[in-house]
XYZ file of C-alpha atoms in Angstrom:
592
model
C 0.000 0.000 0.000
C 1.396 3.387 -0.979
C 2.037 6.226 1.412
C -0.973 8.113 0.076
C -3.383 5.206 0.154
C -2.645 4.308 3.754
C -3.967 7.561 5.288
C -6.998 7.361 3.016
C -7.889 3.902 4.257
C -7.397 4.999 7.836
C -9.761 7.898 7.306
C -12.389 5.641 5.775
C -12.312 3.430 8.868
C -12.263 6.050 11.598
C -14.046 9.029 10.027
C -17.183 10.074 11.868
C -20.062 12.271 10.782
C -20.843 15.272 12.985
C -24.487 14.719 13.784
C -25.312 16.383 17.077
C -27.968 19.092 17.191
C -29.012 21.400 20.017
C -32.336 23.069 20.590
C -32.003 26.862 20.437
C -34.789 29.249 21.556
C -36.099 31.381 18.707
C -35.851 34.479 20.899
C -32.072 34.341 20.358
C -32.542 34.139 16.586
C -35.362 36.628 16.025
C -34.660 39.238 18.709
C -32.526 42.196 17.539
C -31.268 42.546 21.116
C -28.792 39.657 20.700
C -25.830 39.975 18.375
C -24.910 37.270 15.881
C -21.930 36.121 17.939
C -24.215 35.354 20.911
C -26.026 32.692 18.865
C -22.803 30.882 17.930
C -21.551 30.973 21.517
C -24.882 29.649 22.826
C -24.838 26.662 20.465
C -21.282 25.675 21.396
C -21.701 26.176 25.144
C -24.935 24.164 25.199
C -23.309 21.349 23.216
C -20.309 21.218 25.581
C -22.696 21.312 28.543
C -24.256 17.988 27.499
C -21.222 16.119 28.832
C -21.372 14.679 32.365
C -18.923 17.266 33.701
C -20.655 20.157 31.906
C -19.068 23.000 29.964
C -15.728 23.818 31.604
C -13.944 25.148 28.526
C -12.439 28.606 28.771
C -13.323 31.354 26.336
C -10.081 30.949 24.365
C -10.851 27.260 23.780
C -14.426 27.994 22.658
C -13.073 30.737 20.392
C -10.679 28.204 18.828
C -13.573 25.841 18.096
C -15.705 28.604 16.558
C -12.881 30.324 14.676
C -13.424 33.655 16.436
C -11.410 35.884 18.726
C -11.625 35.346 22.505
C -12.895 38.910 22.877
C -15.844 38.139 20.595
C -16.677 35.011 22.601
C -16.487 37.013 25.839
C -18.767 39.641 24.319
C -21.314 36.990 23.356
C -21.185 35.369 26.812
C -21.611 38.731 28.521
C -24.711 39.441 26.457
C -26.161 36.000 27.223
C -25.537 36.434 30.961
C -27.452 39.714 31.069
C -31.279 39.818 31.163
C -32.899 40.320 27.787
C -35.731 42.732 26.994
C -38.157 40.236 28.554
C -35.979 39.698 31.639
C -34.790 36.192 30.612
C -31.151 35.207 31.245
C -29.862 32.562 28.824
C -26.415 31.725 30.278
C -25.243 31.180 33.843
C -21.563 31.080 34.800
C -20.431 29.479 38.064
C -16.890 30.541 38.904
C -14.832 28.180 41.050
C -11.839 28.776 43.300
C -9.624 26.172 44.958
C -9.010 26.306 48.736
C -5.602 27.869 48.068
C -7.173 30.778 46.176
C -6.269 29.572 42.683
C -9.060 30.031 40.176
C -10.232 27.275 37.842
C -12.319 27.416 34.714
C -15.958 28.392 35.220
C -18.826 25.963 34.696
C -21.322 27.429 32.250
C -24.916 26.277 31.922
C -27.874 27.447 29.863
C -31.396 27.924 31.150
C -34.009 25.196 30.827
C -36.401 25.943 27.977
C -40.152 25.875 28.525
C -42.393 23.505 26.590
C -44.399 26.296 24.969
C -41.693 28.570 23.579
C -40.628 28.435 19.950
C -37.296 26.787 19.154
C -35.173 25.588 16.256
C -32.767 22.633 16.013
C -29.284 23.748 14.940
C -26.349 21.427 14.137
C -23.290 22.032 16.293
C -21.077 21.601 13.257
C -22.849 24.520 11.565
C -21.737 26.841 14.379
C -18.148 25.776 13.700
C -18.299 25.993 9.895
C -20.332 29.193 9.489
C -19.751 32.728 10.648
C -22.149 34.129 13.267
C -24.151 36.033 10.658
C -24.308 33.012 8.353
C -25.431 30.859 11.308
C -28.325 33.248 12.039
C -29.399 33.115 8.395
C -29.194 29.311 8.517
C -31.325 29.293 11.709
C -34.014 31.426 10.063
C -34.090 29.096 7.062
C -34.213 25.964 9.251
C -37.086 27.385 11.346
C -39.084 28.350 8.251
C -38.477 24.895 6.777
C -39.667 23.163 9.957
C -42.828 25.295 10.076
C -43.533 25.018 6.335
C -43.167 28.772 5.741
C -42.328 29.984 2.235
C -39.505 32.339 3.184
C -38.779 35.347 0.979
C -35.528 37.256 0.654
C -37.129 40.345 2.199
C -38.268 38.364 5.261
C -34.818 36.817 5.567
C -33.191 40.246 5.346
C -35.513 41.542 8.096
C -34.101 38.907 10.484
C -30.463 39.930 9.874
C -29.370 43.249 11.387
C -26.371 45.522 11.653
C -24.765 45.473 15.101
C -22.236 48.278 14.726
C -21.723 51.532 12.887
C -24.256 54.173 11.970
C -26.842 51.582 10.881
C -26.717 49.575 14.110
C -30.069 47.944 14.807
C -31.334 48.304 11.230
C -32.022 45.238 9.047
C -29.765 44.270 6.187
C -30.692 45.060 2.628
C -32.062 42.327 0.414
C -28.851 42.343 -1.625
C -26.679 41.879 1.476
C -28.928 39.115 2.817
C -28.786 37.338 -0.536
C -24.990 37.460 -0.400
C -25.055 35.887 3.083
C -27.305 33.066 1.823
C -24.939 32.493 -1.107
C -22.084 32.048 1.372
C -24.121 29.531 3.395
C -24.911 27.675 0.181
C -21.225 27.672 -0.766
C -20.523 26.047 2.616
C -22.991 23.280 1.555
C -25.322 23.767 4.515
C -28.194 25.087 2.377
C -29.457 24.457 -1.131
C -31.254 27.314 -2.884
C -33.685 26.314 -5.629
C -34.097 29.659 -7.338
C -37.565 30.594 -8.543
C -38.816 27.105 -7.706
C -41.359 28.135 -5.070
C -44.779 29.717 -5.218
C -45.011 33.060 -7.036
C -41.416 32.832 -8.199
C -39.899 32.652 -4.711
C -36.682 30.887 -3.907
C -36.973 27.543 -2.150
C -34.451 27.005 0.651
C -33.461 23.535 1.862
C -31.447 23.382 5.113
C -29.437 20.272 6.045
C -28.649 18.774 9.445
C -25.328 17.533 8.050
C -23.207 19.352 5.503
C -23.424 17.617 2.151
C -19.705 16.845 1.866
C -19.844 15.233 5.347
C -22.587 12.738 4.441
C -21.444 9.071 4.449
C -21.925 8.514 0.733
C -18.359 7.504 -0.238
C -16.550 8.832 -3.278
C -15.863 12.526 -2.900
C -16.681 12.427 0.808
C -13.873 9.973 1.472
C -11.401 12.066 -0.528
C -12.463 15.195 1.338
C -12.025 13.378 4.656
C -8.555 12.220 3.645
C -7.562 15.739 2.691
C -8.866 17.014 6.006
C -6.954 14.329 7.912
C -3.750 15.256 6.080
C -3.793 18.756 7.625
C -1.354 18.866 10.559
C -2.770 19.460 14.027
C -0.831 22.662 14.428
C -2.857 24.282 11.682
C -5.848 24.581 13.974
C -4.058 27.173 16.078
C -3.360 29.311 13.013
C -7.054 29.855 12.337
C -7.730 33.574 12.582
C -10.951 35.224 13.640
C -13.594 36.138 11.120
C -13.705 39.527 9.477
C -15.199 42.092 11.831
C -14.779 39.903 14.908
C -11.316 41.071 16.037
C -11.341 43.627 18.841
C -9.737 44.194 22.173
C -11.288 42.734 25.284
C -13.568 45.303 26.996
C -12.698 46.181 30.571
C -14.332 43.866 33.095
C -15.309 41.134 30.583
C -12.195 38.956 30.823
C -12.247 35.641 32.673
C -10.695 35.563 36.152
C -9.551 31.958 35.843
C -5.819 31.307 35.499
C -5.788 27.509 35.562
C -7.904 25.307 33.322
C -9.169 21.795 33.768
C -7.098 19.280 31.713
C -10.345 17.840 30.372
C -11.291 21.091 28.628
C -7.932 22.583 27.722
C -6.522 23.011 24.232
C -7.579 20.371 21.659
C -3.930 19.434 21.187
C -3.286 18.803 24.874
C -2.279 15.160 25.257
C -3.336 15.171 28.924
C -7.003 15.509 28.028
C -8.910 12.372 28.921
C -11.833 13.292 26.668
C -12.145 15.680 23.773
C -13.862 19.019 24.438
C -16.344 18.027 21.731
C -17.302 14.620 23.139
C -20.715 15.934 24.087
C -21.323 17.158 20.557
C -20.753 14.203 18.260
C -22.247 10.765 18.973
C -19.886 7.970 17.994
C -21.708 6.527 14.982
C -20.476 5.226 11.677
C -23.553 5.651 9.525
C -27.292 6.086 9.693
C -27.826 2.322 9.661
C -29.239 0.110 12.389
C -27.549 -0.047 15.775
C -25.455 -3.164 16.121
C -23.558 -4.868 18.881
C -21.041 -2.393 20.358
C -18.462 -5.124 20.675
C -18.736 -5.936 16.958
C -18.508 -2.265 16.079
C -15.340 -1.860 18.141
C -13.785 -4.891 16.462
C -14.803 -3.619 13.006
C -13.177 -0.194 13.528
C -9.988 -1.795 14.739
C -9.654 0.449 17.802
C -9.243 -0.397 21.430
C -10.961 1.094 24.438
C -12.524 4.601 24.235
C -12.183 6.992 21.328
C -12.514 10.702 21.988
C -14.143 12.109 18.875
C -13.678 15.757 17.953
C -16.133 18.011 16.201
C -13.791 18.042 13.192
C -14.119 14.305 12.697
C -10.668 13.306 14.117
C -10.247 10.837 16.928
C -7.510 10.189 19.440
C -7.066 7.322 21.900
C -8.246 8.030 25.405
C -5.871 6.982 28.186
C -8.778 5.681 30.234
C -8.658 2.188 31.701
C -9.945 -0.763 29.660
C -13.274 -2.240 30.606
C -11.707 -5.404 32.041
C -9.362 -3.317 34.152
C -12.267 -1.265 35.479
C -14.201 -4.380 36.436
C -11.225 -5.976 38.128
C -10.452 -2.777 40.062
C -13.952 -2.890 41.505
C -13.319 -6.293 42.934
C -15.117 -8.273 40.272
C -12.066 -10.094 38.982
C -13.555 -11.647 35.835
C -15.383 -9.609 33.226
C -19.141 -9.853 33.343
C -21.938 -8.322 31.257
C -24.246 -5.550 32.429
C -27.253 -7.914 32.591
C -27.056 -11.574 33.647
C -30.742 -12.356 34.178
C -32.930 -14.801 32.259
C -33.263 -14.425 28.523
C -36.189 -12.430 27.158
C -39.225 -14.460 26.102
C -42.006 -12.403 24.473
C -45.482 -13.842 24.058
C -47.003 -14.008 20.532
C -49.788 -11.601 21.523
C -47.364 -8.914 22.695
C -45.164 -9.441 19.641
C -48.209 -9.041 17.370
C -49.181 -5.808 19.112
C -45.663 -4.440 18.556
C -45.791 -5.280 14.832
C -45.808 -1.599 13.648
C -42.540 -0.901 15.507
C -40.644 -4.133 14.843
C -38.011 -2.068 13.051
C -37.331 -0.091 16.230
C -37.622 -3.157 18.442
C -34.763 -4.788 16.521
C -32.559 -1.764 17.289
C -33.027 -2.068 21.050
C -29.725 -3.628 22.150
C -30.477 -3.731 25.894
C -32.337 -6.809 27.116
C -33.526 -4.834 30.128
C -35.164 -2.152 27.968
C -36.767 -4.776 25.708
C -38.157 -6.515 28.791
C -39.584 -3.211 30.052
C -41.296 -2.658 26.694
C -42.886 -6.111 26.802
C -43.997 -5.601 30.406
C -45.600 -2.256 29.567
C -47.572 -3.793 26.696
C -48.666 -6.686 28.905
C -49.728 -4.344 31.693
C -51.958 -2.309 29.389
C -53.518 -5.453 27.929
C -54.289 -6.773 31.406
C -55.877 -3.467 32.446
C -58.423 -3.683 29.629
C -56.779 -1.936 26.666
C -57.726 -3.608 23.385
C -54.924 -5.059 21.315
C -56.302 -3.304 18.221
C -56.288 0.009 20.065
C -52.668 -0.381 21.142
C -51.700 -1.518 17.640
C -53.392 1.563 16.144
C -51.665 3.827 18.670
C -48.210 2.548 17.742
C -48.976 2.812 14.033
C -50.235 6.400 14.242
C -47.389 7.684 16.388
C -44.643 5.969 14.416
C -46.064 7.494 11.215
C -45.700 11.035 12.608
C -41.910 10.936 13.085
C -38.914 10.393 10.869
C -36.800 7.349 11.562
C -33.672 9.519 11.676
C -35.192 11.616 14.489
C -35.443 8.626 16.862
C -32.018 8.504 18.473
C -32.865 6.011 21.222
C -35.516 3.486 20.068
C -36.033 2.073 23.563
C -36.665 5.418 25.197
C -38.949 6.483 22.357
C -41.057 3.338 22.646
C -41.380 3.607 26.424
C -41.815 7.381 26.637
C -43.670 8.333 23.450
C -45.233 5.411 21.607
C -46.756 3.290 24.376
C -48.227 5.779 26.915
C -51.868 6.758 26.509
C -52.485 10.410 25.727
C -55.753 11.932 26.826
C -57.810 12.905 29.859
C -58.813 10.762 32.839
C -61.537 9.061 30.805
C -60.075 5.680 29.845
C -61.941 5.559 26.548
C -60.192 8.786 25.460
C -57.363 8.250 23.000
C -55.520 11.523 22.291
C -58.739 13.549 22.362
C -60.919 11.011 20.497
C -63.214 8.425 22.083
C -62.059 5.006 20.945
C -65.481 3.341 21.180
C -67.427 5.958 19.201
C -64.807 7.918 17.255
C -66.221 11.244 18.480
C -64.215 14.074 19.956
C -63.766 13.948 23.715
C -65.656 16.810 25.366
C -63.360 16.807 28.400
C -60.255 17.227 26.248
C -61.996 19.919 24.219
C -62.771 21.830 27.416
C -59.166 21.433 28.554
C -57.931 22.818 25.249
C -60.345 25.736 25.488
C -59.290 26.452 29.069
C -55.621 26.437 28.088
C -56.328 28.715 25.134
C -58.296 31.072 27.386
C -55.462 31.072 29.918
C -52.930 31.907 27.195
C -55.197 34.653 25.854
C -55.695 36.029 29.362
C -51.942 36.063 30.027
C -51.309 37.761 26.691
C -53.886 40.459 27.442
C -52.421 41.061 30.890
C -48.980 41.382 29.339
C -50.346 43.941 26.862
C -52.063 45.942 29.624
C -55.606 45.094 28.492
C -58.626 43.839 30.407
C -58.106 40.046 30.786
C -61.826 39.338 30.272
C -62.793 41.640 27.388
C -59.481 42.732 25.852
C -60.301 46.453 26.061
C -58.327 49.288 27.571
C -59.182 49.922 31.249
C -60.459 53.305 32.315
C -58.986 55.687 34.899
C -60.422 53.587 37.696
C -58.627 50.473 36.497
C -61.746 48.787 35.072
C -63.038 48.788 31.528
C -66.564 49.812 30.502
C -67.602 46.214 29.754
C -66.703 45.090 33.283
C -68.840 47.865 34.794
C -71.810 46.895 32.594
C -71.431 43.214 33.528
C -71.464 44.085 37.232
C -74.574 46.215 36.739
C -76.358 43.362 34.967
C -75.435 40.812 37.647
C -76.327 43.116 40.572
C -78.731 45.890 39.502
C -79.261 47.167 43.063
C -75.625 48.066 43.494
C -75.383 49.826 40.142
C -74.930 53.591 40.501
C -77.992 55.646 39.461
C -76.969 58.354 37.012
C -77.946 61.869 38.112
C -80.562 63.604 35.999
C -79.101 66.361 33.931
C -80.823 69.733 34.010
C -81.315 71.235 30.536
C -79.369 74.339 29.778
C -81.170 77.701 29.364
C -84.118 79.268 31.241
C -86.013 77.180 33.801
C -88.882 74.995 32.613
C -92.102 73.911 34.280
C -95.621 72.605 33.681
C -98.752 74.581 32.958
C -101.060 74.668 35.967
C -104.150 74.126 33.788
C -103.318 71.775 30.892
C -100.017 70.377 32.211
C -98.005 71.286 29.114
C -94.264 71.947 29.481
C -93.566 75.674 29.312
C -90.649 78.016 29.770
C -91.162 79.807 33.088
C -90.452 83.370 32.040
C -92.435 86.612 31.896
C -96.110 86.277 32.895
C -95.669 82.519 33.441
C -93.729 83.388 36.600
C -96.890 85.046 38.013
C -99.722 82.673 37.050
C -97.880 79.472 35.970
C -100.078 79.153 32.828
C -99.280 78.786 29.158
C -100.397 81.430 26.687
C -103.590 79.628 25.543
C -104.774 78.851 29.036
C -104.031 82.413 30.097
C -106.154 83.845 27.238
C -109.012 81.422 27.918
C -108.949 82.364 31.594
C -109.060 86.020 30.685
C -112.015 85.485 28.315
C -113.983 83.561 30.945
C -113.293 86.215 33.506
C -114.559 88.860 31.083
C -117.753 86.896 30.284
C -118.631 86.402 33.927
C -118.221 90.119 34.787
C -121.483 91.830 36.288
C -123.781 93.714 33.953
C -123.282 96.909 35.980
C -119.782 97.134 34.754
C -119.286 100.099 32.467
C -119.882 99.373 28.842
C -116.852 99.277 26.617
C -116.581 101.187 23.409
C -117.097 98.149 21.217
C -119.679 95.378 21.495
C -118.786 92.531 23.864
C -118.831 88.859 23.065
C -122.219 88.431 24.749
C -123.725 91.316 22.726
C -122.239 90.164 19.451
C -124.814 88.099 17.532
C -122.800 87.204 14.400
C -119.229 86.012 13.702
C -116.670 88.711 13.199
C -114.864 86.735 10.546
C -115.220 87.146 6.806
C -115.646 84.620 4.032
C -113.499 86.317 1.482
C -114.977 89.831 1.189
C -118.370 88.904 2.627
C -118.897 89.127 6.419
C -119.689 85.808 8.130
C -123.252 85.566 9.371
C -122.825 82.525 11.628
C -123.348 82.600 15.385
C -120.089 82.938 17.341
C -118.909 80.400 19.897
C -119.557 81.061 23.603
C -116.970 83.496 24.974
C -115.581 83.897 21.466
C -116.098 86.457 18.723
C -115.838 83.980 15.864
C -117.626 80.863 14.855
C -116.151 77.383 14.900
C -115.011 77.586 11.245
C -112.990 80.767 11.813
C -111.757 79.561 15.240
C -109.682 76.807 13.622
C -107.345 79.208 11.723
C -106.912 81.206 14.918
C -105.860 78.128 16.909
C -103.479 77.116 14.139
C -101.853 80.535 14.202
C -101.538 80.558 18.017
C -99.961 77.103 18.141
C -97.526 78.017 15.400
């Protein structure tokens, strides 16, 4: 074998695919409060924190992994440790000091995400391969792809912002955002199908694994060999990205002066495990899980391999398994489970028929026994075999096989448990016996929706019941009306408003509403009643009263009106000088 072929064969046997993903809250991606570098630092710190000892790497080591300056990493950590606009702190740093006063590297942890907040899965390798701005663009594309959103270039540009200069806080232009996407596509993390979407939009396809890192042979093997041929010292010559170099701000440097050997430089031979052990699961391909002993014999390696995020491996100086067992006093090597062999009944095996593919990948006899016991328990408690079979079929059809990392845990924690309310006939909101929607689950969903709506209204400063702005007294108009309807006696009686202008009253004779001015102040009568009273008083006057110049109403025998030019000859009304026909026009004129 030639000198060139030997390294290539070694790479083909030991090369690993970087597969680990971390769940990142969308508030880090969509909020303009966080800079691009904070997203890259969050992904790497959370991935390193998945190890048993947690994230103990110093900022210079994390900067070496991400290809950035230590000052940029410190700036991102400082921003993550401070409360955001909503008061949420994403990163916690626990500094440690030895009894002698010597500082050690801090242990960094991220906050636990809630079950209701939006998130996006990001590959850890993408944070290492892409710049912070490219990683944010990749996160926006991955989130839109997971939600089925047809992303446009304008929407993508709105999620990318300037963080320095005169345009700090403003979104990028569409041209600049398109250039960022082209760089992500050149890094083979995204494929852009131009004008292939609806209405001539671009269609973006984000990958969990970079295309050149996929285990497809051919060019991938050559690329891996070329990557393995790079000397280890070249990693230290990686400079920071453009725009990331700056001096460390005062007060943001780490106080530690001694690092843990487990999280020191990647080239430190004292390290028992690689700083990226928590990031990359040791897998060879996406095939079925096989016996670990056979896999170790097939790779030709001994006891533990510490796999780096770059795909290289180095032997770990940890003790062999036989040495560990003998040091515990066991002497001879023994397996983790020495109980009786698993014997599954035909009924249970038939119920598990939809997930036989996953059942074959369960390598632990203990987990397989727990799965069989759980199925048997549900059958004994009255669950129909057809119902359990349908449950496994429906839930297995809703996930991708590549998303199930641990088949045993998925079967025990997701596939087999019954989802629904306390009503045993309820199966995920549907009654199994009738096929109708469960009313209890529907009420629970409505109550949860009402609670979310109420919390949202309270956060916006609105009335939690009606969604309207409260008044000066702290209550909205709708709440006051509801209280008045429920308890009318306690409702305040509105005061009667007095009309503006002169005072008004009622006529003492006919009861009509009049304006109390002039002569109405003296007699309290309207004009008509006053005239009628005066006419009656004149008619009832004694005959001895002096005669007036003109004839009185009693002496007048004919109507004083005229029919055109001819005098009216009708008899006048009592106490009137006109007849009934001519009285009507007079009344009409007085009323008007």
